[in-house]
Amino acid sequence: MSTDNETQPRPFEPPVGAATGVGSMPGGDAREAARTAVGTVEALPFLPELPARGPGADMIGRSLGMLVELYARVEPSGWRFGDRPGRDTRRARAWLGEDLDALEEFTQGYTGPLKVQAVGPWTLAACVELKGGEAALGDPGACRDLTASLAEGLRQHVAEVRRRVPGAEVVLQLDEPSLAAVLRGQVRTASGYRTYRVVDRAVVEGALRQVVAAVRTPVIAHSCAPAVPFALLRRSGFTGVSFDFALLTEREWDAIGEAVEGGVKLLAGVVPGADADSGTDSRALSDPAGSVSGVRSLWRRLGLAPGTLAESVVVTPACGLAGASPAYARAALAHCVKAARTLVDDPE
């Protein structure tokens, strides 16, 4: 029988002045990516994803490979559920195993928080087709089955990471870039001529809460899309939210302030995710304090205590680094570390 403590969300307590990556990295070398993800952001390392390797290494395929008793394959239109595990499922699981081997190699003796990433149930439902070619999002029963399978798969994944890195406090990041579109009824059907119905917010929250409760570890949400639903995510049990800071509007300010006062940590994406976003590397990564100046300004507008800034905010790239050059990816993560440090040294 579960106790109240077992059903409560586990708080996310990052080290003060921490930085981390969103998840994806360039190239296909698992050992090099793990070396960078562990050695550059030492306070909050992460398990890299390498989508350049192809289907099954992408964020959707990787997460589909974690499902329990549900399987998917690649079709010309994208990922589609099937009856049995095939080549694409085996490939996704093999690449995840390769990434875990590399992570284990570079975390020998490590103790502290360690972030892993997976796609959440609503983005999966919006992106994966049923046999008829429509997204699982249009079938409530399929959404329930997908959520249950994902919850169990992520529970097993977190347990495997703990086994490989015994000193780690595993933090799960659920990527939900399609969540806002699901809530607004903006996900298009296969024909492109209409959209799927809006999913009731109580149903959305219930599915997210089911996944959060299953893993029994701190869970944060990530979206680099506009209109992140901070209040809904907090109600769903997330104790951290990762987002592209440049996409914030004044409409989100109150929800962010309430979330922070409720103990939710912010993973603020303030560093461009690719070389082309900024013109040149030197201009984008020349001023660590300037990269977080907007975060400081928001803190003042919300009337939050400056002393809580470095303990409430983790600095990250704006989104994944898969589209960057390897050199830029390393430099961007190192820049995030320096920018996070300025929040400790000069919170105002």
XYZ file of C-alpha atoms in Angstrom:
348
model
C 0.000 0.000 0.000
C 1.393 3.400 -0.960
C 2.079 6.015 1.669
C 1.471 9.728 1.235
C 5.227 10.287 0.855
C 5.394 7.750 -1.977
C 2.665 9.480 -3.952
C 3.972 13.029 -3.499
C 6.186 14.460 -6.267
C 9.877 14.290 -5.439
C 11.348 17.814 -5.301
C 14.048 18.796 -7.763
C 16.926 20.307 -5.778
C 19.746 21.258 -8.156
C 23.062 22.531 -6.788
C 23.176 26.302 -6.366
C 24.421 27.972 -9.530
C 24.069 24.869 -11.690
C 23.956 24.549 -15.476
C 23.023 21.619 -17.691
C 22.176 20.632 -21.250
C 18.707 20.094 -22.652
C 19.509 16.638 -24.039
C 20.511 16.353 -27.695
C 24.107 16.687 -28.860
C 25.703 16.756 -32.326
C 27.322 13.833 -34.084
C 27.129 10.113 -33.447
C 29.966 9.365 -31.026
C 28.359 8.258 -27.758
C 31.623 8.312 -25.787
C 32.554 11.824 -26.869
C 29.046 13.104 -26.126
C 29.060 11.509 -22.669
C 32.504 12.922 -21.947
C 31.213 16.410 -22.746
C 27.893 16.039 -20.923
C 29.556 14.779 -17.757
C 32.772 16.777 -17.807
C 31.494 20.192 -18.880
C 28.377 20.578 -16.710
C 29.741 18.798 -13.669
C 27.089 20.016 -11.204
C 24.192 18.577 -13.251
C 25.413 16.155 -15.955
C 22.950 14.590 -18.385
C 22.515 11.555 -20.627
C 23.100 12.781 -24.204
C 20.847 12.010 -27.152
C 22.393 11.758 -30.634
C 19.625 12.078 -33.241
C 22.111 12.369 -36.118
C 22.430 8.583 -36.005
C 18.963 8.311 -37.535
C 15.505 6.916 -36.652
C 15.531 5.368 -33.207
C 18.092 7.855 -31.947
C 15.678 10.771 -32.441
C 13.722 11.889 -29.390
C 10.486 10.205 -30.497
C 12.073 6.915 -31.550
C 14.270 6.752 -28.455
C 11.247 7.106 -26.168
C 9.181 4.628 -28.191
C 11.958 2.117 -27.594
C 11.358 2.487 -23.842
C 7.682 1.514 -24.032
C 6.502 -1.713 -22.404
C 4.378 -4.054 -24.571
C 3.878 -1.356 -27.203
C 6.007 -1.188 -30.326
C 6.474 1.190 -33.232
C 8.163 1.226 -36.608
C 9.176 3.870 -39.112
C 6.818 4.454 -42.055
C 7.186 7.049 -44.841
C 4.830 9.301 -42.851
C 6.721 8.864 -39.586
C 6.500 6.610 -36.538
C 3.547 4.188 -36.386
C 2.496 1.631 -33.785
C 2.771 -2.019 -34.764
C 1.983 -5.438 -33.302
C 5.481 -6.641 -32.490
C 9.011 -5.344 -31.939
C 10.843 -4.924 -35.222
C 14.121 -3.593 -36.524
C 13.363 -0.002 -35.513
C 12.525 -0.942 -31.919
C 15.683 -3.059 -31.625
C 17.775 -0.253 -33.073
C 16.351 2.311 -30.638
C 17.074 0.048 -27.690
C 20.577 -0.742 -28.922
C 21.466 2.927 -29.253
C 20.087 3.690 -25.805
C 22.191 0.847 -24.431
C 25.269 2.284 -26.168
C 24.573 5.701 -24.645
C 24.123 4.194 -21.177
C 27.400 2.281 -21.528
C 29.187 5.524 -22.342
C 27.497 7.375 -19.484
C 28.457 4.625 -17.056
C 32.074 4.817 -18.193
C 32.365 8.540 -17.487
C 30.407 8.590 -14.202
C 32.509 6.110 -12.231
C 32.349 7.223 -8.593
C 29.959 10.095 -9.369
C 27.516 11.213 -6.698
C 24.883 13.883 -7.241
C 22.034 14.738 -9.608
C 22.037 13.164 -13.070
C 19.451 14.140 -15.696
C 17.931 11.793 -18.263
C 15.354 12.731 -20.896
C 12.309 11.129 -22.540
C 9.329 12.369 -24.512
C 6.119 12.806 -22.521
C 2.803 11.085 -23.262
C 1.084 13.972 -25.056
C 3.873 14.747 -27.481
C 4.161 11.028 -28.235
C 0.394 10.832 -28.770
C 0.552 13.791 -31.149
C 3.504 12.417 -33.134
C 2.899 8.654 -33.417
C 0.294 7.132 -35.730
C -2.102 4.287 -35.151
C -2.551 1.639 -37.850
C -5.060 3.769 -39.768
C -2.596 6.628 -40.137
C -4.116 9.059 -37.641
C -2.249 10.149 -34.526
C -2.853 8.315 -31.277
C -4.020 11.676 -29.934
C -7.399 11.165 -31.619
C -8.102 7.929 -29.696
C -8.607 8.326 -25.919
C -8.091 4.605 -25.335
C -4.807 4.660 -27.228
C -3.695 7.664 -25.154
C -4.418 5.765 -21.945
C -2.530 2.687 -23.137
C 0.396 4.818 -24.275
C 0.567 6.637 -20.933
C 0.528 3.398 -18.934
C 3.205 1.825 -21.149
C 5.403 4.913 -20.964
C 5.051 5.177 -17.184
C 6.232 1.605 -16.715
C 8.993 1.950 -19.298
C 10.335 5.090 -17.642
C 10.181 3.450 -14.231
C 12.407 0.691 -15.602
C 14.693 3.186 -17.357
C 15.255 5.193 -14.180
C 15.984 1.970 -12.268
C 18.548 0.969 -14.919
C 20.319 4.330 -14.687
C 20.421 3.995 -10.895
C 21.925 0.521 -11.260
C 24.632 1.774 -13.593
C 25.389 4.960 -11.620
C 24.684 4.007 -7.986
C 25.624 7.407 -6.580
C 23.263 9.352 -8.843
C 20.072 11.093 -7.831
C 18.298 10.569 -11.143
C 16.248 13.488 -12.459
C 13.815 12.713 -15.281
C 13.091 15.369 -17.901
C 9.870 14.849 -19.849
C 10.001 16.603 -23.213
C 6.551 17.958 -24.125
C 6.999 20.419 -27.010
C 3.521 19.552 -28.383
C 1.696 20.021 -25.089
C 0.517 23.581 -25.753
C -0.792 22.534 -29.188
C -2.654 19.589 -27.627
C -4.278 21.894 -25.059
C -5.323 24.361 -27.767
C -6.553 21.837 -30.323
C -3.837 22.813 -32.821
C -2.503 19.364 -33.723
C -3.441 18.631 -37.339
C -4.887 15.361 -38.565
C -3.223 13.262 -41.269
C -5.092 15.092 -44.031
C -3.987 18.466 -42.716
C -7.485 19.881 -43.250
C -8.640 19.726 -39.651
C -7.281 19.432 -36.134
C -7.838 16.987 -33.320
C -10.214 17.984 -30.559
C -8.929 19.792 -27.510
C -8.058 17.294 -24.794
C -9.683 18.077 -21.462
C -7.156 19.624 -19.079
C -8.099 17.183 -16.324
C -7.242 14.292 -18.662
C -3.948 15.928 -19.629
C -3.014 16.504 -16.001
C -4.036 12.986 -15.023
C -1.766 11.384 -17.619
C 1.189 13.565 -16.672
C 0.610 12.882 -12.986
C 0.529 9.128 -13.692
C 3.976 9.263 -15.277
C 5.406 11.488 -12.535
C 4.110 9.163 -9.824
C 5.443 6.021 -11.528
C 9.120 6.969 -11.585
C 9.443 8.098 -7.934
C 12.239 10.497 -8.746
C 12.305 14.267 -9.385
C 10.615 15.054 -12.705
C 10.948 18.243 -14.716
C 9.089 19.233 -17.873
C 10.753 20.666 -20.965
C 9.273 22.600 -23.859
C 11.043 24.922 -26.269
C 7.681 25.918 -27.787
C 5.785 29.124 -26.969
C 3.081 29.323 -24.277
C 4.464 26.789 -21.794
C 1.568 25.962 -19.394
C 3.464 26.544 -16.144
C 0.426 26.318 -13.866
C -0.779 23.046 -15.382
C 2.685 21.520 -15.126
C 2.951 22.487 -11.491
C -0.455 20.929 -10.745
C 0.642 17.786 -12.572
C 3.506 17.245 -10.135
C 6.511 18.630 -11.988
C 8.989 20.308 -9.674
C 11.046 21.898 -12.454
C 10.265 23.444 -15.848
C 12.776 23.823 -18.688
C 11.981 26.369 -21.418
C 13.338 28.773 -24.027
C 13.580 32.040 -22.118
C 13.366 34.133 -25.305
C 9.828 32.843 -25.972
C 8.395 34.079 -22.665
C 5.711 36.745 -22.793
C 4.178 38.867 -20.076
C 1.225 36.461 -19.986
C 3.435 33.814 -18.364
C 4.964 36.018 -15.692
C 2.396 35.510 -12.952
C 2.372 31.740 -13.460
C 6.161 31.678 -13.268
C 6.154 33.694 -10.053
C 3.579 31.376 -8.476
C 5.549 28.336 -9.593
C 8.799 29.624 -8.088
C 7.078 30.542 -4.824
C 5.648 26.999 -4.807
C 9.127 25.491 -5.011
C 9.341 24.815 -8.761
C 12.832 25.264 -10.215
C 13.327 26.982 -13.566
C 15.709 25.676 -16.221
C 16.110 28.844 -18.256
C 17.273 28.366 -21.845
C 19.280 31.505 -22.525
C 22.171 30.390 -24.774
C 21.586 29.901 -28.539
C 21.327 26.227 -29.442
C 23.293 26.392 -32.688
C 26.074 28.445 -34.248
C 23.775 29.894 -36.915
C 21.400 31.312 -34.279
C 23.905 33.980 -33.322
C 26.018 34.690 -36.376
C 29.342 33.828 -34.759
C 30.382 31.807 -31.730
C 32.353 34.658 -30.171
C 29.457 37.085 -30.070
C 27.023 34.553 -28.626
C 29.376 33.304 -25.929
C 31.367 36.392 -24.973
C 29.314 37.721 -22.051
C 28.138 35.155 -19.463
C 26.517 37.778 -17.233
C 24.716 39.266 -20.220
C 23.241 35.880 -21.117
C 21.288 35.832 -17.844
C 20.500 39.550 -17.613
C 16.912 38.872 -18.708
C 16.500 36.327 -15.927
C 17.658 38.884 -13.373
C 15.238 41.466 -14.822
C 12.327 39.033 -14.602
C 13.225 38.252 -10.988
C 13.033 41.953 -10.136
C 9.714 42.412 -11.971
C 8.200 39.502 -10.057
C 9.424 40.890 -6.735
C 11.320 37.694 -5.926
C 14.205 37.789 -3.469
C 17.568 38.112 -5.267
C 19.087 35.621 -2.851
C 16.832 32.867 -4.213
C 17.839 33.369 -7.843
C 20.848 31.037 -8.044
C 19.106 28.290 -6.107
C 15.910 28.507 -8.184
C 17.363 28.788 -11.714
C 19.479 26.351 -13.714
C 21.050 27.797 -16.871
C 20.727 25.810 -20.120
C 20.898 26.271 -23.881
C 17.639 27.461 -25.429
C 16.970 23.968 -26.796
C 18.909 20.874 -27.797
C 22.353 21.149 -29.386
C 21.907 18.550 -32.131
C 22.098 21.226 -34.827
C 25.318 22.765 -33.522
C 28.900 21.932 -34.405
C 30.677 19.799 -31.775
C 32.962 22.706 -30.904
C 30.042 25.067 -30.438
C 28.147 22.514 -28.323
C 31.084 22.224 -25.941
C 31.523 25.989 -25.822
C 27.806 26.595 -25.247
C 27.691 24.234 -22.269
C 30.831 25.796 -20.793
C 29.248 29.223 -21.281
C 26.113 28.063 -19.421
C 28.333 27.082 -16.482
C 29.938 30.543 -16.418
C 26.565 32.290 -16.753
C 25.106 30.253 -13.885
C 28.070 31.212 -11.735
C 27.323 34.909 -12.249
C 23.882 34.341 -10.673
C 25.699 33.232 -7.510
C 28.290 35.989 -7.535
C 25.941 38.823 -8.522
C 22.242 37.912 -8.144
C 21.127 41.523 -8.613
